[in-house]
mmCIF file of C-alpha atoms and ligand atoms in Angstrom:
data_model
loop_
_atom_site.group_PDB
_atom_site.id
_atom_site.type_symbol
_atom_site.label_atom_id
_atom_site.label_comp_id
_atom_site.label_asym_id
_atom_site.label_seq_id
_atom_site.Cartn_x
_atom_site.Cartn_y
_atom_site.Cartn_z
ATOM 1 C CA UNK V 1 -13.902 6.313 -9.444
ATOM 2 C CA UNK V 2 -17.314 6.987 -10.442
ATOM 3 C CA UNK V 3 -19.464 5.049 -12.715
ATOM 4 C CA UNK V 4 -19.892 6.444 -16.143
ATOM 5 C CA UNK V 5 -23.794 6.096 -16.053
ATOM 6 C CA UNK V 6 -25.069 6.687 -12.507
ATOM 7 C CA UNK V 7 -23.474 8.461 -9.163
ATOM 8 C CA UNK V 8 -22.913 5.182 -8.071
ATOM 9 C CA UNK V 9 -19.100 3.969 -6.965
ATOM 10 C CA UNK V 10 -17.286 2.021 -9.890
ATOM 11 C CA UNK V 11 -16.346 -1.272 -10.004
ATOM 12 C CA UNK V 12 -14.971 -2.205 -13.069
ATOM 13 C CA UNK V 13 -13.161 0.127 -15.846
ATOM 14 C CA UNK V 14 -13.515 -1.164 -19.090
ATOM 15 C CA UNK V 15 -10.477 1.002 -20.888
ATOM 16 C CA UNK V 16 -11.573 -0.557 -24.663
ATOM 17 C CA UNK V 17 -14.937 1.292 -23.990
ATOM 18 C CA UNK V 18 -13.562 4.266 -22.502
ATOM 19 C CA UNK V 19 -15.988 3.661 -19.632
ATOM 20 C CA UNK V 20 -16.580 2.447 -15.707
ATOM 21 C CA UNK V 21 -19.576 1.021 -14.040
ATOM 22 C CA UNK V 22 -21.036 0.434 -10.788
ATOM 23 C CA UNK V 23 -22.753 -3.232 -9.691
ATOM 24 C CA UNK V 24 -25.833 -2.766 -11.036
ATOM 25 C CA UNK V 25 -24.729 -0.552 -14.359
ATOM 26 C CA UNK V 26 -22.481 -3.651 -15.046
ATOM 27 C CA UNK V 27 -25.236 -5.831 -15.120
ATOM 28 C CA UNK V 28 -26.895 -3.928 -17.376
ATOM 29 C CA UNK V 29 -23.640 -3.813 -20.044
ATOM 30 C CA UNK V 30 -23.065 -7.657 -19.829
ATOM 31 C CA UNK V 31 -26.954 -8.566 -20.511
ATOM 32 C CA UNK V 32 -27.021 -5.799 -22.844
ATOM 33 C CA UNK V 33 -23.850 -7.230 -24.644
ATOM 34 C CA UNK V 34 -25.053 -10.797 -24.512
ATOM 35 C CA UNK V 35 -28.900 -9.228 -26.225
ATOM 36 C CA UNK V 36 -27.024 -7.821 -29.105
ATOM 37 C CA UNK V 37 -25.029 -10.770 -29.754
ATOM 38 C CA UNK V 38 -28.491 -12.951 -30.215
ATOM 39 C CA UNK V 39 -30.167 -10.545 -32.048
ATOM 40 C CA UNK V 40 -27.249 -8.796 -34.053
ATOM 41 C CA UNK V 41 -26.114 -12.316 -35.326
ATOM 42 C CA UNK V 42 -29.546 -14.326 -35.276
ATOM 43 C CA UNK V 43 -28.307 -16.895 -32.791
ATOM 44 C CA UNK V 44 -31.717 -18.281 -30.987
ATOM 45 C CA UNK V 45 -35.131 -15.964 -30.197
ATOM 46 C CA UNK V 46 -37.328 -16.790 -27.018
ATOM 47 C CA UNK V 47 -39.562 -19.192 -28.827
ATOM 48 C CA UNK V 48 -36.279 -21.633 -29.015
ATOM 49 C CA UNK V 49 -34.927 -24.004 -26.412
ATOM 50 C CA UNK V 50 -31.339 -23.887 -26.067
ATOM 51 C CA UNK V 51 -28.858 -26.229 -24.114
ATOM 52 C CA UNK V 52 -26.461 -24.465 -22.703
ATOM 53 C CA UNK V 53 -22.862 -26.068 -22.239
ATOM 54 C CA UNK V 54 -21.558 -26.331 -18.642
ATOM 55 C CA UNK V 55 -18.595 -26.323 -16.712
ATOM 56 C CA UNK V 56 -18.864 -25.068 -13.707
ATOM 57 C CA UNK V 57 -16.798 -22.169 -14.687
ATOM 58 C CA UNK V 58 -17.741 -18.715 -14.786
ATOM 59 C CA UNK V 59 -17.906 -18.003 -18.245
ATOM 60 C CA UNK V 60 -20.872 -20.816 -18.955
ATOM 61 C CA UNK V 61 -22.300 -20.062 -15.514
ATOM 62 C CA UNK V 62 -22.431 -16.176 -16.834
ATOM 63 C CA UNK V 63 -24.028 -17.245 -19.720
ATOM 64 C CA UNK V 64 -26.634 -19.291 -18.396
ATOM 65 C CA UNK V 65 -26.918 -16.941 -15.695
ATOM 66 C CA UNK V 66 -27.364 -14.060 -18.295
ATOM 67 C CA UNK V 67 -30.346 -15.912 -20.874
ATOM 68 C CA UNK V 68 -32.177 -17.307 -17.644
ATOM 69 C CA UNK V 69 -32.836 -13.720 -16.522
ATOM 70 C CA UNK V 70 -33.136 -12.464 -20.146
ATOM 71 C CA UNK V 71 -36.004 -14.524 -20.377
ATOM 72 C CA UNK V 72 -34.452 -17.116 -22.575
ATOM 73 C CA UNK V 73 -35.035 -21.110 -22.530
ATOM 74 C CA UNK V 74 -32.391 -22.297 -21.080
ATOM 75 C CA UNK V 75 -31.306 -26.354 -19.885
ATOM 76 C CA UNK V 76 -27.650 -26.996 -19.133
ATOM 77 C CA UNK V 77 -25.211 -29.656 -20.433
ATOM 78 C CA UNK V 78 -22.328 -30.885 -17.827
ATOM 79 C CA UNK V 79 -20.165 -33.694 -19.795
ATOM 80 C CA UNK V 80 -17.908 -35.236 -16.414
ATOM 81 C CA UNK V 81 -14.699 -35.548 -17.788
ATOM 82 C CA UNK V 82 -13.947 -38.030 -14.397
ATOM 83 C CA UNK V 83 -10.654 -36.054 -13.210
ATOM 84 C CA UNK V 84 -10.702 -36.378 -9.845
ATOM 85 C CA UNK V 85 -11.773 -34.184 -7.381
ATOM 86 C CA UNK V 86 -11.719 -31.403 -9.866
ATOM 87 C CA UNK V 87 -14.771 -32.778 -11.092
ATOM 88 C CA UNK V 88 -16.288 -33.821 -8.812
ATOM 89 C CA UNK V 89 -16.701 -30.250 -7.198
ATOM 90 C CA UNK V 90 -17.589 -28.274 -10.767
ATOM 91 C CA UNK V 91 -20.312 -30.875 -11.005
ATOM 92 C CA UNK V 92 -21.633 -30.104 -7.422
ATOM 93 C CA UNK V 93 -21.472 -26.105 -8.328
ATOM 94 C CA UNK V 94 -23.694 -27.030 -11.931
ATOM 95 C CA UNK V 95 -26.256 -28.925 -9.872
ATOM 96 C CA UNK V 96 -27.039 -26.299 -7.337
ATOM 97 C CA UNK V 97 -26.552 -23.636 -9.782
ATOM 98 C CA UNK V 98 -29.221 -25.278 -12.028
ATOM 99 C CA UNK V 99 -31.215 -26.621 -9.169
ATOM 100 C CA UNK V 100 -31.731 -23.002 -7.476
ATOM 101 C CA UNK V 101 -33.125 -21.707 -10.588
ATOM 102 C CA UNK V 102 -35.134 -24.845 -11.910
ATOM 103 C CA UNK V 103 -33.368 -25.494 -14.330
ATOM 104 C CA UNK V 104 -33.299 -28.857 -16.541
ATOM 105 C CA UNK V 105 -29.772 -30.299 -16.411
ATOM 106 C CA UNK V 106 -28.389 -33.025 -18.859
ATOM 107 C CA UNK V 107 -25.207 -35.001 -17.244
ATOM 108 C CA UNK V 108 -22.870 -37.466 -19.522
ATOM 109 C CA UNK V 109 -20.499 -39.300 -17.154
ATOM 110 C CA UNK V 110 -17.372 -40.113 -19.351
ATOM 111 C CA UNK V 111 -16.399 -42.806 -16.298
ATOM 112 C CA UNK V 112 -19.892 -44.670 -16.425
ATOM 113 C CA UNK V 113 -20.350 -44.491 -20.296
ATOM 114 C CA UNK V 114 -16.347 -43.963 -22.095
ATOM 115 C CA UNK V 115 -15.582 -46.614 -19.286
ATOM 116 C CA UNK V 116 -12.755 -44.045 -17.971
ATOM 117 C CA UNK V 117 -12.229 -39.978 -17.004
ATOM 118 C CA UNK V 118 -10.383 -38.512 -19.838
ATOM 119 C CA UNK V 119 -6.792 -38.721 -18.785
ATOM 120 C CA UNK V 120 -6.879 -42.893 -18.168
ATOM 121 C CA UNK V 121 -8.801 -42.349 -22.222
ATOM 122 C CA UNK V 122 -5.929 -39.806 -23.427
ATOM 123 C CA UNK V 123 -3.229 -42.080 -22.469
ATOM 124 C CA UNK V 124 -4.871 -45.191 -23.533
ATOM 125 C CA UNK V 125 -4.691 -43.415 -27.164
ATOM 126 C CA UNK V 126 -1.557 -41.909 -26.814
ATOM 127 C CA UNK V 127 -3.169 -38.288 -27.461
ATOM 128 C CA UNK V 128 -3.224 -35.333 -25.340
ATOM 129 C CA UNK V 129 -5.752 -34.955 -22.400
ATOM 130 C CA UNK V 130 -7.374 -31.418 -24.093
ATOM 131 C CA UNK V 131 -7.255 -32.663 -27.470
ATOM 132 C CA UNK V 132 -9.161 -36.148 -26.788
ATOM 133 C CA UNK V 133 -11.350 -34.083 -24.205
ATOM 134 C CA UNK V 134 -12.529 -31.531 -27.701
ATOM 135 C CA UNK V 135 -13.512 -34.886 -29.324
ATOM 136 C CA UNK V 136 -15.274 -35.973 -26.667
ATOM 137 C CA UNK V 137 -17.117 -32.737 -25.891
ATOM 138 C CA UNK V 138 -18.011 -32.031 -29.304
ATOM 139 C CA UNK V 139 -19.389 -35.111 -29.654
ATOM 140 C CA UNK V 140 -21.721 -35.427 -26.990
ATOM 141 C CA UNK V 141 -22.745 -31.444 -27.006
ATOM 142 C CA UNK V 142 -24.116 -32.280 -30.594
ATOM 143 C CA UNK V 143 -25.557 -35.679 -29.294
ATOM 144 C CA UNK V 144 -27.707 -34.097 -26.442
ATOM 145 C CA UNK V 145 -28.559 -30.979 -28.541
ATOM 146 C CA UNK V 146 -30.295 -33.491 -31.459
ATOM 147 C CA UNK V 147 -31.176 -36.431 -29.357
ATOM 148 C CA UNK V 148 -33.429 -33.877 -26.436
ATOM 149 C CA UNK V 149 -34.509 -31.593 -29.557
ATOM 150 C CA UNK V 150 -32.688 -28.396 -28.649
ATOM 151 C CA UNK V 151 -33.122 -25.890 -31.570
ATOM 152 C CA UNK V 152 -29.407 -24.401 -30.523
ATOM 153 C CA UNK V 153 -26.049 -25.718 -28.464
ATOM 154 C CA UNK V 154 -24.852 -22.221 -26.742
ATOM 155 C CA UNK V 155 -20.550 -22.405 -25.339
ATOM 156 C CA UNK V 156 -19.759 -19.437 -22.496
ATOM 157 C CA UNK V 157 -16.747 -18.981 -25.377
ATOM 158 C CA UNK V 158 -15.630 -15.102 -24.207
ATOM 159 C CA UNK V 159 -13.717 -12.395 -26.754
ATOM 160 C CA UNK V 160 -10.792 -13.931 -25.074
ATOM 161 C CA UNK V 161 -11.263 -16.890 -26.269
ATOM 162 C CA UNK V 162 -11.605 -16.047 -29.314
ATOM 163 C CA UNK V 163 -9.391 -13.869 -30.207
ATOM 164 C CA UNK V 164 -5.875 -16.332 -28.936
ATOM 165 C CA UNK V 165 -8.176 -19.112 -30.687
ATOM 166 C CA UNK V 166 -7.682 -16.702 -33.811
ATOM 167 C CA UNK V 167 -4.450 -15.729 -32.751
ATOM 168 C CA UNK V 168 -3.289 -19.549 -32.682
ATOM 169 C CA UNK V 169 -4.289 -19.901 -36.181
ATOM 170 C CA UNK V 170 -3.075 -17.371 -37.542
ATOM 171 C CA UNK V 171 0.469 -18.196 -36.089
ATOM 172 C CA UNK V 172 0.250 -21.256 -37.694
ATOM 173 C CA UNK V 173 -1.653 -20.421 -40.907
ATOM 174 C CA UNK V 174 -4.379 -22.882 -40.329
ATOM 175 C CA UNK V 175 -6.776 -21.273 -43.085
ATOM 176 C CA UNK V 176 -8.863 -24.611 -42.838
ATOM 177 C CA UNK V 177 -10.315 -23.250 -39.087
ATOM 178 C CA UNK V 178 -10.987 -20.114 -39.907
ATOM 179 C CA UNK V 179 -14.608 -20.404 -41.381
ATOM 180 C CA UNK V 180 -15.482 -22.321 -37.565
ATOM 181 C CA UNK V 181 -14.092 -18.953 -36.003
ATOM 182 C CA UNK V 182 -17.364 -16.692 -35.891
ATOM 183 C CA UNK V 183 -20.350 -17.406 -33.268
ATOM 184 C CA UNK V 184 -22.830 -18.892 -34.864
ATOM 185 C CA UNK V 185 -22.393 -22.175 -36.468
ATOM 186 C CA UNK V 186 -25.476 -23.311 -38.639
ATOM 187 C CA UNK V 187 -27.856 -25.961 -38.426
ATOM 188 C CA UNK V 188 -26.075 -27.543 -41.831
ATOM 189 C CA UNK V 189 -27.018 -30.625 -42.427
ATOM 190 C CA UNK V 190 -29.438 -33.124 -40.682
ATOM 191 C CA UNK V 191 -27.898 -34.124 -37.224
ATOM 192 C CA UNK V 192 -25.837 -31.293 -36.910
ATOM 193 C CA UNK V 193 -26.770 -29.335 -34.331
ATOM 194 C CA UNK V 194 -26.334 -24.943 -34.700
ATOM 195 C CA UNK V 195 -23.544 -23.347 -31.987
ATOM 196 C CA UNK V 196 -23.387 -20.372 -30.990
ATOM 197 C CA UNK V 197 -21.090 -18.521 -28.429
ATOM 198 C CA UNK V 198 -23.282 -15.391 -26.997
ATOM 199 C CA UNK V 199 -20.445 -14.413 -24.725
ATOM 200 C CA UNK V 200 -18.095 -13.265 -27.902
ATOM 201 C CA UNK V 201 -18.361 -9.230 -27.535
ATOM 202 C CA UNK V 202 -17.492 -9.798 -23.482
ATOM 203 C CA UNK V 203 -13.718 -9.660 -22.370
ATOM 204 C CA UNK V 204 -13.189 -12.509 -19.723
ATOM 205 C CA UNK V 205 -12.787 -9.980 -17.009
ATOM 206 C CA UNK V 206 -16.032 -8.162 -17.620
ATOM 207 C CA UNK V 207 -17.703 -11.720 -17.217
ATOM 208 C CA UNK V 208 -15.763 -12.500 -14.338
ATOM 209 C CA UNK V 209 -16.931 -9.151 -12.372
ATOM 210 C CA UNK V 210 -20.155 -9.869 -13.273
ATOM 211 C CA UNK V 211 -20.160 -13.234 -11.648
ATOM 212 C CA UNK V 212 -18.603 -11.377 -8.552
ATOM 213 C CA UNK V 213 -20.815 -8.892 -8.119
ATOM 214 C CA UNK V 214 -24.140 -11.088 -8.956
ATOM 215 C CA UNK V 215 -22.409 -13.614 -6.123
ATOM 216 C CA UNK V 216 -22.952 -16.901 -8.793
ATOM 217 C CA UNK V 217 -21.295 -19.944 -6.678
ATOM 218 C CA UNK V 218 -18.488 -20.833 -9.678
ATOM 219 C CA UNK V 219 -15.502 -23.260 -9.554
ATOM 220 C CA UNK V 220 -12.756 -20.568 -9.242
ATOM 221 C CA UNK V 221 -9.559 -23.310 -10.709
ATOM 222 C CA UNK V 222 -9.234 -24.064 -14.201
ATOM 223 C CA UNK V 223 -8.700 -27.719 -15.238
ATOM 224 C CA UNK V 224 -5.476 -29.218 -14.056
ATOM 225 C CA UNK V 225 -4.598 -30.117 -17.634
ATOM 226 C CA UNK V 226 -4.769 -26.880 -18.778
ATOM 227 C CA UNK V 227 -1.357 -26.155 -16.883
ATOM 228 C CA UNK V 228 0.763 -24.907 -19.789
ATOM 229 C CA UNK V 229 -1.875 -24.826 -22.769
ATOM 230 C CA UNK V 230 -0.892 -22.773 -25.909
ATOM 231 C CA UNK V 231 -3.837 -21.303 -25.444
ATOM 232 C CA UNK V 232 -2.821 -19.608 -22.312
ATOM 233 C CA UNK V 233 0.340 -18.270 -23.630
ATOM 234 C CA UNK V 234 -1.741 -16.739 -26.334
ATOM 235 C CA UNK V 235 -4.243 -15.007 -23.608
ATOM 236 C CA UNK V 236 -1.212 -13.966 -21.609
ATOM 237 C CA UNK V 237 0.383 -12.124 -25.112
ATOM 238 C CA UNK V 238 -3.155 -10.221 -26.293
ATOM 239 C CA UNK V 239 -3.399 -9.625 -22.483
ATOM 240 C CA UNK V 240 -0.176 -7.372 -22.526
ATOM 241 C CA UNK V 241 -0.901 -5.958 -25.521
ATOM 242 C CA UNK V 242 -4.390 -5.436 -24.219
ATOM 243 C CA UNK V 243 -2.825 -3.486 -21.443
ATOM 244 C CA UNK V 244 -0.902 -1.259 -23.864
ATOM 245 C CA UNK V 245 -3.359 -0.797 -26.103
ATOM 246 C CA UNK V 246 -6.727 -1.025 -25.058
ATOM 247 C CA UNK V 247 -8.999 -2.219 -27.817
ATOM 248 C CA UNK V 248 -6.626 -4.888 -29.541
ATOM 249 C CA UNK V 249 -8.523 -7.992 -29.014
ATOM 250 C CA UNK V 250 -12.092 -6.489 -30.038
ATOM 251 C CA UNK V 251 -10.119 -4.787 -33.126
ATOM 252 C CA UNK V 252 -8.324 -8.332 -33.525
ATOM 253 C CA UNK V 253 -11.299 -10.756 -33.315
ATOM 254 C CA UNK V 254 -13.817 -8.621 -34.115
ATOM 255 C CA UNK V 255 -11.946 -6.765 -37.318
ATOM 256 C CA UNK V 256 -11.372 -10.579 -38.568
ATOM 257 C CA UNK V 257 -15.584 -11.423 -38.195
ATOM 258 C CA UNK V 258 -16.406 -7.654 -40.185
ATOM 259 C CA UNK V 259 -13.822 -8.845 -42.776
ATOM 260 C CA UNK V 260 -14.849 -12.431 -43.039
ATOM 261 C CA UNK V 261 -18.611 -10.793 -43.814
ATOM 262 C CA UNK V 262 -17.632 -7.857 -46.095
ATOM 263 C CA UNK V 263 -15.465 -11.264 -47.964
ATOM 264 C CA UNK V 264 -18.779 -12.712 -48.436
ATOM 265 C CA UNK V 265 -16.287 -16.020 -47.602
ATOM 266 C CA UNK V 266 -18.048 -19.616 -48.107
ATOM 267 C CA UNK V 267 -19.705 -20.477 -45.334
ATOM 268 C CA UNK V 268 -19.045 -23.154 -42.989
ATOM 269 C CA UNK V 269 -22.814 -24.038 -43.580
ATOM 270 C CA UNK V 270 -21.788 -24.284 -47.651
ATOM 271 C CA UNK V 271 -18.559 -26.301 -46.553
ATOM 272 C CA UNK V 272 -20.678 -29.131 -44.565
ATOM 273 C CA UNK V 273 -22.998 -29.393 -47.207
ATOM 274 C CA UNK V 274 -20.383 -30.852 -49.383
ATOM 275 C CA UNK V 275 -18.442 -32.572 -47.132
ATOM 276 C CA UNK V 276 -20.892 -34.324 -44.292
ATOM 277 C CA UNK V 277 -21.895 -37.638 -44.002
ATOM 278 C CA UNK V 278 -23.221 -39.896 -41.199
ATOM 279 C CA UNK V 279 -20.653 -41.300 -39.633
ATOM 280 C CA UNK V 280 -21.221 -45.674 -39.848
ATOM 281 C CA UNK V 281 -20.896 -46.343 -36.326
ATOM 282 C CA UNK V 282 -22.868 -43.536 -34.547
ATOM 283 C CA UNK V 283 -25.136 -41.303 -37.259
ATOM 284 C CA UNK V 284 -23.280 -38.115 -36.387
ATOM 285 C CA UNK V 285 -22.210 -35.802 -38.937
ATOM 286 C CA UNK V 286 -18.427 -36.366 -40.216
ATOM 287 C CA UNK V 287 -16.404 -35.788 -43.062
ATOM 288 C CA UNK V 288 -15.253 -39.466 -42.942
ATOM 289 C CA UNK V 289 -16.925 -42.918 -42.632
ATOM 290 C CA UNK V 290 -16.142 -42.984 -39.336
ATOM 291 C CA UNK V 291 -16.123 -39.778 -37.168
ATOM 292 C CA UNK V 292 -13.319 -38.869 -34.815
ATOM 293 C CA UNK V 293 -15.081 -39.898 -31.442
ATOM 294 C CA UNK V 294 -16.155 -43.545 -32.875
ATOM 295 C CA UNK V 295 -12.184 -43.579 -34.005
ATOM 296 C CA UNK V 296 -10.939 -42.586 -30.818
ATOM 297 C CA UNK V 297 -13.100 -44.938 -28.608
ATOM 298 C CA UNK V 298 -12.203 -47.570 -31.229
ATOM 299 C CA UNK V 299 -8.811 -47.110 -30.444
ATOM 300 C CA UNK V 300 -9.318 -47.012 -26.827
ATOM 301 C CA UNK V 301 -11.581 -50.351 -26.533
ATOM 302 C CA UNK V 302 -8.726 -52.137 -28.399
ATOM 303 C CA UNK V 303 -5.841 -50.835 -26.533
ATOM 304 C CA UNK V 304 -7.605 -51.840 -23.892
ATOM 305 C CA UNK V 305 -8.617 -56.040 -24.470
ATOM 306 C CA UNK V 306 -5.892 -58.183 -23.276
HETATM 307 FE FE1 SF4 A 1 -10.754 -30.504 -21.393
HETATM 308 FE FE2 SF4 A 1 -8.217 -29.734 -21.488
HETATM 309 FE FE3 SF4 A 1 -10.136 -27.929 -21.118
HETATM 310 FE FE4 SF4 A 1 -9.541 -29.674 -19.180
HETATM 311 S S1 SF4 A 1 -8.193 -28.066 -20.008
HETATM 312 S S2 SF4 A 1 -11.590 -29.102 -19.865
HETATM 313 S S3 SF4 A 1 -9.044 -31.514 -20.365
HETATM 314 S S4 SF4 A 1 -9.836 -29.169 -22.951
#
């Protein structure tokens, strides 16, 4: 197979776009994809510094990858959620990732600071690993982002993602997520730091070929706790369809974000306003007097005394 653009061999047929590209041609689309994401939905321009949030995987490794040689500036984020050898090795791939290029990188060690990796925290709360681990990363992606002065907090967050994220709600008619579902989440209130997820218009396997062929040095296993996630399930179903159909999940995800605008639908911006506080114990925005992480380690510190 030829690529669509050059004479060059193929290596990578992207059926939703009707297209195929060789190495370098692919390279082009994924940078090209991640450029019209900024721009298009007024994430970050170059005169911003943006943390990028790390984990070794390819996705965030892509991303950073992908702004760095845009001309973007960049710093990475690694939170070490302590499981094992796991993390240990996804932490070595971050540091000479970010090392090779010169790039700043900001480490929280859950062990050293949280006083345990995040399964010894989960069960000390009685909640499950991935749900204590959101709280967790949340939390301290906002905390570096405000604390270091970042003007934006960027996730590797793929169409993938977001469309069995969107696929999960709608299942379960949880209307109260959908205003978080588009990339960019604004600056709202004071403390709150603005996320955006660049990666959104890229399928997982387009991101994943471009890590191939650029040769980027990512942890190729996913978490051990994410062995039997919804989340995969919900992947695995779009996936099929995907393979049916080609298109679905960019007509899925994307159809939702051109709806949600044409809506004119209040604004997650226009939702904090009301509702955010700082939280009593740590000055992070929350809808409570207390946010979730000061809760949870709360609960954790007093599970734990004798
Ligand atoms: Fe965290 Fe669960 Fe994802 Fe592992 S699989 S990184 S514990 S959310």
């Amino acid at each position: 197979m030829r690529c669509r653009k050059c004479p060059h061999k193929a290596v990578l047929e992207i059926p939703r776009h009707h297209t195929a590209f060789c190495k370098r041609c692919l390279t082009e689309f994924v940078c090209g994809q991640v450029e019209r994401a900024v721009k298009h939905d007024k994430m970050f321009t170059k005169a911003d510094r943006v943390l990028v949030a790390v984990s070794g995987g390819k996705d965030s490794l892509t991303l950073l990858d992908v702004l760095h040689t845009l001309g973007y500036h960049v710093a990475a984020l690694y939170v070490d959620l302590g499981i094992g050898d796991y993390s240990k090795r996804s932490k070595a791939k971050v540091e000479a990732f970010t090392s090779a290029r010169g790039l700043v990188l900001h480490v929280h060690e859950l062990k050293e600071d949280e006083g345990a990796g995040i399964n010894d925290l989960a069960n000390l709360i009685s909640r499950p690993a991935c749900s204590a681990c959101g709280t967790i990363k949340r939390h301290h992606f906002n905390r570096v982002a405000v604390e270091y002065g970042y003007s934006v907090l960027a996730t590797g967050h793929n169409l993938d993602d977001e469309a069995s994220r969107l696929l999960g709600n709608v299942l379960r008619w949880q209307t109260e997520y959908l205003d978080k579902q588009g990339p960019v989440l604004p600056a709202s209130v004071d403390g709150f730091a603005k996320k955006v997820k660049p990666l959104y218009r890229l399928a997982e396997r387009e991101i994943a070929a471009y890590a191939v062929v650029n040769k980027l040095d990512y942890i190729v296993e996913e978490c051990p706790n994410a062995v039997g996630a919804k989340m995969l399930l919900y992947k695995d179903v779009l996936n099929r369809l995907e393979a049916e159909s080609p298109g679905t999940k960019q007509a899925f995800y994307w159809g939702f974000l051109a709806k949600q605008e044409a809506e004119g639908g209040r604004t997650m911006a226009e939702s904090d306003q009301a509702m955010l506080r700082p939280c009593v114990a740590c000055g992070q925005p929350t809808t409570a007097e207390t946010c979730n992480y000061c809760k949870m380690m709360a609960r954790a510190i007093a599970t734990k005394a004798p």
